[in-house]
PDB file of C-alpha atoms in Angstrom:
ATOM      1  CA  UNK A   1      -4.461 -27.277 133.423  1.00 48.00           C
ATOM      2  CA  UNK A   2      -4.782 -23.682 133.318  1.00 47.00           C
ATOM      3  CA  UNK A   3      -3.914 -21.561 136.231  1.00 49.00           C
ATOM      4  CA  UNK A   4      -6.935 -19.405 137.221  1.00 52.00           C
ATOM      5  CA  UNK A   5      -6.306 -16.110 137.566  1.00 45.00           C
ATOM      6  CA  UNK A   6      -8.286 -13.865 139.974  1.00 48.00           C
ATOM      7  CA  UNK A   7     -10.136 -11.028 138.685  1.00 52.00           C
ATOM      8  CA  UNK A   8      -9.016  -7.472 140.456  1.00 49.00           C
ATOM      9  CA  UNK A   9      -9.622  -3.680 139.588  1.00 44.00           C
ATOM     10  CA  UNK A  10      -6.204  -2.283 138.383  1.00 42.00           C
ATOM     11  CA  UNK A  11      -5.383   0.633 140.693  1.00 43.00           C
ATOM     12  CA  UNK A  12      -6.643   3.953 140.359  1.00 45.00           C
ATOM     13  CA  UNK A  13      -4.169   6.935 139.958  1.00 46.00           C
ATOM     14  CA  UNK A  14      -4.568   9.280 142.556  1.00 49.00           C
ATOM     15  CA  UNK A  15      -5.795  12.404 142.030  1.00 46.00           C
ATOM     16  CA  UNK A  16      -2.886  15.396 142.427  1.00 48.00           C
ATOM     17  CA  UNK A  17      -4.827  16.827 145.259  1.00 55.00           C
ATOM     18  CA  UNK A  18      -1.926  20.157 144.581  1.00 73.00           C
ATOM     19  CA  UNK A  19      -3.998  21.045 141.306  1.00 85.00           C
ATOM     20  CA  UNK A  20      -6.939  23.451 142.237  1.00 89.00           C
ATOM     21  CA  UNK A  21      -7.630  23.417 139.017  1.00 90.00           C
ATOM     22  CA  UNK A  22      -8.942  19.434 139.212  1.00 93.00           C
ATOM     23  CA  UNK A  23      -9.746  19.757 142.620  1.00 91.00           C
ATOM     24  CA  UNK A  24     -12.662  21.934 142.010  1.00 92.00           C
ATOM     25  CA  UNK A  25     -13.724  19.647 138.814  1.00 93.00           C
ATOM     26  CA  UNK A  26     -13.548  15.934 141.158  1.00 93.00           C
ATOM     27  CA  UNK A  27     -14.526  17.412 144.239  1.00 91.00           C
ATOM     28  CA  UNK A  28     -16.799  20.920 143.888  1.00 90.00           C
ATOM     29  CA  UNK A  29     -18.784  19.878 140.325  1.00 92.00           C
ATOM     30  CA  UNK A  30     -18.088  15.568 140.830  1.00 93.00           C
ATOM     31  CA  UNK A  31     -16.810  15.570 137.261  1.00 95.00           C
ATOM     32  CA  UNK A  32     -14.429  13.343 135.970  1.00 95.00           C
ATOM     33  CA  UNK A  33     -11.181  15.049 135.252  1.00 95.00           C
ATOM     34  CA  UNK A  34      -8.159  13.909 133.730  1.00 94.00           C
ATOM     35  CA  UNK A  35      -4.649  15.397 135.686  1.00 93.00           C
ATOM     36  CA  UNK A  36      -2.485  17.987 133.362  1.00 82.00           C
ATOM     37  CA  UNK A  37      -1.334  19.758 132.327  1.00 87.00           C
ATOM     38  CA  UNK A  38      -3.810  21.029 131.341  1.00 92.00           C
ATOM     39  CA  UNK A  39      -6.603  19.156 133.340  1.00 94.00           C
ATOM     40  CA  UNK A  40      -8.967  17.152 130.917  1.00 96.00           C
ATOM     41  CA  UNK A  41     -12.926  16.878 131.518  1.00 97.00           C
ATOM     42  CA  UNK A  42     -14.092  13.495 130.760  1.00 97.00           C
ATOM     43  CA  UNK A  43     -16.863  13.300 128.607  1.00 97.00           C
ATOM     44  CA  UNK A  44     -19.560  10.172 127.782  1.00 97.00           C
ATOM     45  CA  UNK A  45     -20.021  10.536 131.414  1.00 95.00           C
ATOM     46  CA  UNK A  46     -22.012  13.555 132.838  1.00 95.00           C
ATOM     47  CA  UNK A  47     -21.893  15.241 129.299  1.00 97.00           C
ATOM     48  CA  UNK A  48     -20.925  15.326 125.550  1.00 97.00           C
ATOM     49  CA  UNK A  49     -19.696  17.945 123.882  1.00 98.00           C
ATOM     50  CA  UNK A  50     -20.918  19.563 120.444  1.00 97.00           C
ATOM     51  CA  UNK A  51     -18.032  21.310 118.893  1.00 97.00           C
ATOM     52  CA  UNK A  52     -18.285  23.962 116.253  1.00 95.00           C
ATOM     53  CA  UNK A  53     -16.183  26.804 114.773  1.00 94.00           C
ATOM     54  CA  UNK A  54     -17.293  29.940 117.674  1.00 94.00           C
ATOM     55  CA  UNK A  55     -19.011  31.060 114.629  1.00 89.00           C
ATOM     56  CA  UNK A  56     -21.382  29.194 113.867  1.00 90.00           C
ATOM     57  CA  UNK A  57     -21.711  28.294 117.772  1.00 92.00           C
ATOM     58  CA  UNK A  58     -22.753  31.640 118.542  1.00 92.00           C
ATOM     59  CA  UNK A  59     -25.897  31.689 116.651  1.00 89.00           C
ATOM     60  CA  UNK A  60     -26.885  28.348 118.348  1.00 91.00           C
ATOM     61  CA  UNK A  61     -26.442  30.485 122.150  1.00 93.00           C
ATOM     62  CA  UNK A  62     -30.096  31.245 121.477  1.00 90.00           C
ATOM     63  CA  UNK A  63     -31.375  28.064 121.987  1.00 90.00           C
ATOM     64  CA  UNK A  64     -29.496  27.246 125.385  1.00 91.00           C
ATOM     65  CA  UNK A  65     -30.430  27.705 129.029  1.00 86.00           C
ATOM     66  CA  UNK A  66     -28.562  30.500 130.921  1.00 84.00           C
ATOM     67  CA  UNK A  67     -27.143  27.109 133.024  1.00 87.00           C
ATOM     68  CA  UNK A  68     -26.263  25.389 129.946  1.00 92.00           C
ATOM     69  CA  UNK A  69     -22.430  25.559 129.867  1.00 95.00           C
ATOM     70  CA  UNK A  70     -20.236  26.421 126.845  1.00 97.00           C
ATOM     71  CA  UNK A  71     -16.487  26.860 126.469  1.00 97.00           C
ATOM     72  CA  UNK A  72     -13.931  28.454 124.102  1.00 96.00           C
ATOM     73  CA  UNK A  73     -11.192  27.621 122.834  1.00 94.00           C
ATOM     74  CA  UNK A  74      -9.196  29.924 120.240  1.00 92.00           C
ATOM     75  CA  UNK A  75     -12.071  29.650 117.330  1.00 92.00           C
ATOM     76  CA  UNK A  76     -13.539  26.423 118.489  1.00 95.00           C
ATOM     77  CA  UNK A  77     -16.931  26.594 120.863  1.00 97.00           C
ATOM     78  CA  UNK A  78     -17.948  23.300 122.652  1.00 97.00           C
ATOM     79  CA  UNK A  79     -21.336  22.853 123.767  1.00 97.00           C
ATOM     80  CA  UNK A  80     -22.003  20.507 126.797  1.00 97.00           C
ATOM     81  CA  UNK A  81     -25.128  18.200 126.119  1.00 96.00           C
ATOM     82  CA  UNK A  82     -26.912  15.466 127.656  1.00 95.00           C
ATOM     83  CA  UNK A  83     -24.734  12.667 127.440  1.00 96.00           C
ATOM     84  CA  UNK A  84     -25.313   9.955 125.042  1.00 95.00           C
ATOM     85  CA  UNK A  85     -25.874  12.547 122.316  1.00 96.00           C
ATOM     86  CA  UNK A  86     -22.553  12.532 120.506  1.00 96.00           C
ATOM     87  CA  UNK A  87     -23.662   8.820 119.364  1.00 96.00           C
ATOM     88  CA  UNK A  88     -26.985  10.250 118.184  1.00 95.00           C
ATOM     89  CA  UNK A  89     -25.601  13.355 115.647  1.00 95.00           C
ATOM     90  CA  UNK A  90     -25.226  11.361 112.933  1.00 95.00           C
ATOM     91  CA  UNK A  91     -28.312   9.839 112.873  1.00 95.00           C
ATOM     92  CA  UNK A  92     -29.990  13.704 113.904  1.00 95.00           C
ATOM     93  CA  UNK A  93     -27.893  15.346 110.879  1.00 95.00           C
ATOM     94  CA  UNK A  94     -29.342  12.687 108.698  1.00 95.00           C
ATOM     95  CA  UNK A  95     -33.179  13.498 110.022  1.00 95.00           C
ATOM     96  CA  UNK A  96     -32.389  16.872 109.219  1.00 94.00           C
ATOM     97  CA  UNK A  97     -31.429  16.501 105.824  1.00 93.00           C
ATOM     98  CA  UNK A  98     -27.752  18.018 106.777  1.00 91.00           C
ATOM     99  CA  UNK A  99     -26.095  14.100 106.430  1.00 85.00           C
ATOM    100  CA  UNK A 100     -24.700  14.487 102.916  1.00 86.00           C
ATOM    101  CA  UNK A 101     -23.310  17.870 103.601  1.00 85.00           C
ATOM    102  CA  UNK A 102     -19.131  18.330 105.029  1.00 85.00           C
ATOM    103  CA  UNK A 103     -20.066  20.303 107.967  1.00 89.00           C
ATOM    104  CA  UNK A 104     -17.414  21.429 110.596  1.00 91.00           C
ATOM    105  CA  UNK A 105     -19.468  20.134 113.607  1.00 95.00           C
ATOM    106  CA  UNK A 106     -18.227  17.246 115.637  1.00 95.00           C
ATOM    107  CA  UNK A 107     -19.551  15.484 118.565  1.00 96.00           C
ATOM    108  CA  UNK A 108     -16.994  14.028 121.157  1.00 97.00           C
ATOM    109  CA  UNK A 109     -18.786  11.387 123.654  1.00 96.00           C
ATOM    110  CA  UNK A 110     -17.288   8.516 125.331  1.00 95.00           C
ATOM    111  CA  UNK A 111     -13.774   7.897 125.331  1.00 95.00           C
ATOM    112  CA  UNK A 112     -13.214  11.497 124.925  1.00 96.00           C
ATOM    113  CA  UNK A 113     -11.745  14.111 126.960  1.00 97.00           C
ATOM    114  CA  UNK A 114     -11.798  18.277 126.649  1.00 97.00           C
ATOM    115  CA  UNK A 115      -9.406  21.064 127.974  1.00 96.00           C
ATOM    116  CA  UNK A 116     -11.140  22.107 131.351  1.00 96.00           C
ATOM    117  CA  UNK A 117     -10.998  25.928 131.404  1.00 95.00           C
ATOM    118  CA  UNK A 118     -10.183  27.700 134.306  1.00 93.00           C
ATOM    119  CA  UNK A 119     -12.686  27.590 137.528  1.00 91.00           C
ATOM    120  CA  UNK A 120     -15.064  30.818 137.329  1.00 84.00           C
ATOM    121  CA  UNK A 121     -13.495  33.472 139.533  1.00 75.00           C
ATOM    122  CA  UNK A 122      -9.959  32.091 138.960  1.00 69.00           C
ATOM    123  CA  UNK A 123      -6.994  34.008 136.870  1.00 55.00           C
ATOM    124  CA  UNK A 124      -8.052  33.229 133.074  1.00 52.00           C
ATOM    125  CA  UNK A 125     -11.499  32.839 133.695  1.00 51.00           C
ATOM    126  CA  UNK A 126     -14.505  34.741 132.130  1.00 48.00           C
ATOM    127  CA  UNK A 127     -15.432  38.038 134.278  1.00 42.00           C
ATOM    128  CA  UNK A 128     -18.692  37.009 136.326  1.00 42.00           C
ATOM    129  CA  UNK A 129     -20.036  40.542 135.295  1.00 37.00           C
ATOM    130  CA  UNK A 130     -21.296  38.725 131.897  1.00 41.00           C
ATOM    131  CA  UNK A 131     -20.098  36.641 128.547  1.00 39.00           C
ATOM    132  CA  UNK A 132     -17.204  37.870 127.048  1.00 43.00           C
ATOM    133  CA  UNK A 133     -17.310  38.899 123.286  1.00 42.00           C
ATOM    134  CA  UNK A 134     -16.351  36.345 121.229  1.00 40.00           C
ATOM    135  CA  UNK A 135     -12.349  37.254 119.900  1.00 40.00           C
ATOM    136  CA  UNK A 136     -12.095  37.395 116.435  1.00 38.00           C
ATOM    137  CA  UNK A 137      -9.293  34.506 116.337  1.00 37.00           C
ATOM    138  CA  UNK A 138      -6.983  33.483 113.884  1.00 36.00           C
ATOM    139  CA  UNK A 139      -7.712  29.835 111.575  1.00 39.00           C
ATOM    140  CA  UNK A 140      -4.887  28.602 113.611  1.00 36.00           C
ATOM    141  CA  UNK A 141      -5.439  29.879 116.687  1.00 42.00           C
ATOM    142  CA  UNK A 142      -5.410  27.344 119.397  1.00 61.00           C
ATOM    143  CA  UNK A 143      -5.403  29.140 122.762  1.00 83.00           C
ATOM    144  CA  UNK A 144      -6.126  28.130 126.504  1.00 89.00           C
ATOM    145  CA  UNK A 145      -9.761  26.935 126.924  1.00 94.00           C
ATOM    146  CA  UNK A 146     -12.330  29.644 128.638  1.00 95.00           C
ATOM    147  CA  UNK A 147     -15.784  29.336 129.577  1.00 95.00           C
ATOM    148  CA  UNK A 148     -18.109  31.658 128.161  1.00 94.00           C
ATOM    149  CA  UNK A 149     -20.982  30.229 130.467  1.00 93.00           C
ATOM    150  CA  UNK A 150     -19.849  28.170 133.237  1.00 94.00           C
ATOM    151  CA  UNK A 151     -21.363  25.164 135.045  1.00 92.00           C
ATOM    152  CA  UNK A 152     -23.173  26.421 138.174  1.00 85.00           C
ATOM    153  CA  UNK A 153     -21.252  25.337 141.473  1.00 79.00           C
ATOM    154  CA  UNK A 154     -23.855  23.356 144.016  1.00 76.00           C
ATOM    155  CA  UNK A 155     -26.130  22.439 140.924  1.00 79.00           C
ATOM    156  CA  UNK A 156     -26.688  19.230 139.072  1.00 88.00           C
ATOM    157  CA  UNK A 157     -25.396  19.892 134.984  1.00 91.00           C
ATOM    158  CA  UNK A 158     -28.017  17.441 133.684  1.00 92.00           C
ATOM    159  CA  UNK A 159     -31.095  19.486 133.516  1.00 90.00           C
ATOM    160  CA  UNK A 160     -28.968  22.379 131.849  1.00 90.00           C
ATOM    161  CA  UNK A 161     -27.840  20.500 128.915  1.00 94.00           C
ATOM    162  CA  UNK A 162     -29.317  19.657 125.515  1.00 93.00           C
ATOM    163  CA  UNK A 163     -31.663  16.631 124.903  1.00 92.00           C
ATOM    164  CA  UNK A 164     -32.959  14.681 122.563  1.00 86.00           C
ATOM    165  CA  UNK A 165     -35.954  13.763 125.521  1.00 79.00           C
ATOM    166  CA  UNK A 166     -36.904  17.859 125.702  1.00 59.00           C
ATOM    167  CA  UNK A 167     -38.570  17.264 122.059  1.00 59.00           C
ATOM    168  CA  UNK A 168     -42.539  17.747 123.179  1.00 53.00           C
ATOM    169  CA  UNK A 169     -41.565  16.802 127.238  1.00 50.00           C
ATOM    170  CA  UNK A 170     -42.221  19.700 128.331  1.00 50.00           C
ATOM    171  CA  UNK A 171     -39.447  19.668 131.228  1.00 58.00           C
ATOM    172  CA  UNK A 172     -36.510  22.483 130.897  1.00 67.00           C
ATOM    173  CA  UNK A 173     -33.978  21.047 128.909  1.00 75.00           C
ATOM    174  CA  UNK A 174     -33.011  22.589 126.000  1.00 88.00           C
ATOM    175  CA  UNK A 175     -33.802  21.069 122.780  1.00 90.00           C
ATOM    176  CA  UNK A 176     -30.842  18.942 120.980  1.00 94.00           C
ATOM    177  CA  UNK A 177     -32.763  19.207 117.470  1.00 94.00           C
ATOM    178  CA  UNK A 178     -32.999  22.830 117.453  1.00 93.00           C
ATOM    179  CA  UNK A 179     -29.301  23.438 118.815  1.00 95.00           C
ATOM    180  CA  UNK A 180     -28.187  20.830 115.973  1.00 94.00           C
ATOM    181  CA  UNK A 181     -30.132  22.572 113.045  1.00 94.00           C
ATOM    182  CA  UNK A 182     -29.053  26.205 114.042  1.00 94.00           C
ATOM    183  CA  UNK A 183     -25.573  24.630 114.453  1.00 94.00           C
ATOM    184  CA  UNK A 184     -25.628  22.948 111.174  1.00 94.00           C
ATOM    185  CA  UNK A 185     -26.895  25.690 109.222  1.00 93.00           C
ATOM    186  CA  UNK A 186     -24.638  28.064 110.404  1.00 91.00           C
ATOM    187  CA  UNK A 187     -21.937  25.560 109.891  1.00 90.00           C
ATOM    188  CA  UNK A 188     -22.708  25.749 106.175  1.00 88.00           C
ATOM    189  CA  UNK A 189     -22.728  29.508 105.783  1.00 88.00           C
ATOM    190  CA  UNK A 190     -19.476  29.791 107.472  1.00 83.00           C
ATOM    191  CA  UNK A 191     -17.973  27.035 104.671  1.00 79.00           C
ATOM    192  CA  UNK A 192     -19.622  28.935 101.996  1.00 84.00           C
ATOM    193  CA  UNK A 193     -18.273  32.288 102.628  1.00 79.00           C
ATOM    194  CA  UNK A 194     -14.787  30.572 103.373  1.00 73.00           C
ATOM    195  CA  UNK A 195     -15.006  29.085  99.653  1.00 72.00           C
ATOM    196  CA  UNK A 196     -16.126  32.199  98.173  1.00 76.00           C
ATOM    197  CA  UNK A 197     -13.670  34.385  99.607  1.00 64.00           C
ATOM    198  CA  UNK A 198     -10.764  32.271  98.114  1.00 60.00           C
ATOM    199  CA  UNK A 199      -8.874  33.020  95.301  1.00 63.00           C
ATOM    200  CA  UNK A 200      -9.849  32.225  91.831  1.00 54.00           C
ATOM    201  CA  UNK A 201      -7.388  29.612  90.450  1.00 53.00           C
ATOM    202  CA  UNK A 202      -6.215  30.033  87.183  1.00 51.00           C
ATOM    203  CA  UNK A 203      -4.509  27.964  84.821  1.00 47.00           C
TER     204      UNK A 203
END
């Protein structure tokens, strides 16, 4: 006979309750954060995140809510969107004819985690005055994560972020399908000039 053996939660870690940094995330926002360093932001949970080269992301600014946060890090922009969304890109690219091209646009949903940027008002954090210009960074260039538009302390994120539901609803939410397409399309031009701009190999 085989032993039976009871079912129990494994123990949670503790939060570091010394790191401002996640303290503001778990206690000020209620977003699931990851100890560092650096701090992680869950996502799959409250959010995705659209990722794109800053770009191509900064065309796709236009079709966001002034609450709809965004982050930088070295030449990469990440998008937070309604969550659930990073499983329905693939199918959206393909509705948009975009499926068959290489883009440089990923989604990261659950399971994934991002570099949480600095708290707004807090040393390495964007100037509350406005949006900083976007650096002109190097292929390589990695960098500490920054937000460009930060999450909105005492405010839920979900109405902010991109949906596939704002299509015709009416409501606030910014639309997925445009951010996507203007995302995608920029994508595209960015490749294109890359692979002009390179050398001509000869044999």
């Amino acid at each position: 006979m085989v032993p039976t053996v009871p079912i129990v939660p494994l123990p949670r870690r503790p939060l570091d309750s010394s790191d401002p940094v996640l303290r503001w995330y778990e206690n000020e926002l209620g977003w699931a954060a990851v100890p560092g360093p650096p701090v992680r932001l869950v996502t799959g949970l409250r959010f995705d995140v659209l990722e794109v080269p800053a770009e191509a992301g900064r065309a796709a600014l236009r079709h966001l809510g002034p609450a709809s946060p965004v982050t930088l890090q070295g030449n990469r922009m990440r998008v937070l969107v309604a969550a659930g969304s990073a499983d329905e890109l693939p199918g959206l690219l393909d509705w948009l004819e975009w499926g068959a091209l290489a883009l440089d646009l990923t989604a990261i949903g659950a399971g994934g985690s991002i570099e949480a940027p600095p708290p707004p008002g807090t040393a390495g954090a964007p100037h509350p005055s406005g949006m900083p210009a976007l650096p002109a960074a190097p292929e390589n260039s990695q960098g500490a994560a920054v937000w460009l538009r930060p999450p909105e302390f005492g405010r839920e994120v979900e109405p902010s972020l991109p949906t596939l539901s704002a299509v015709g609803g009416g409501g606030g939410a910014p639309d997925l399908v445009r951010l996507v397409d203007t995302m995608a399309t920029h994508c595209h031009r960015v490749r294109l000039r890359r692979t002009c701009a390179q050398p001509l190999a000869f044999s």
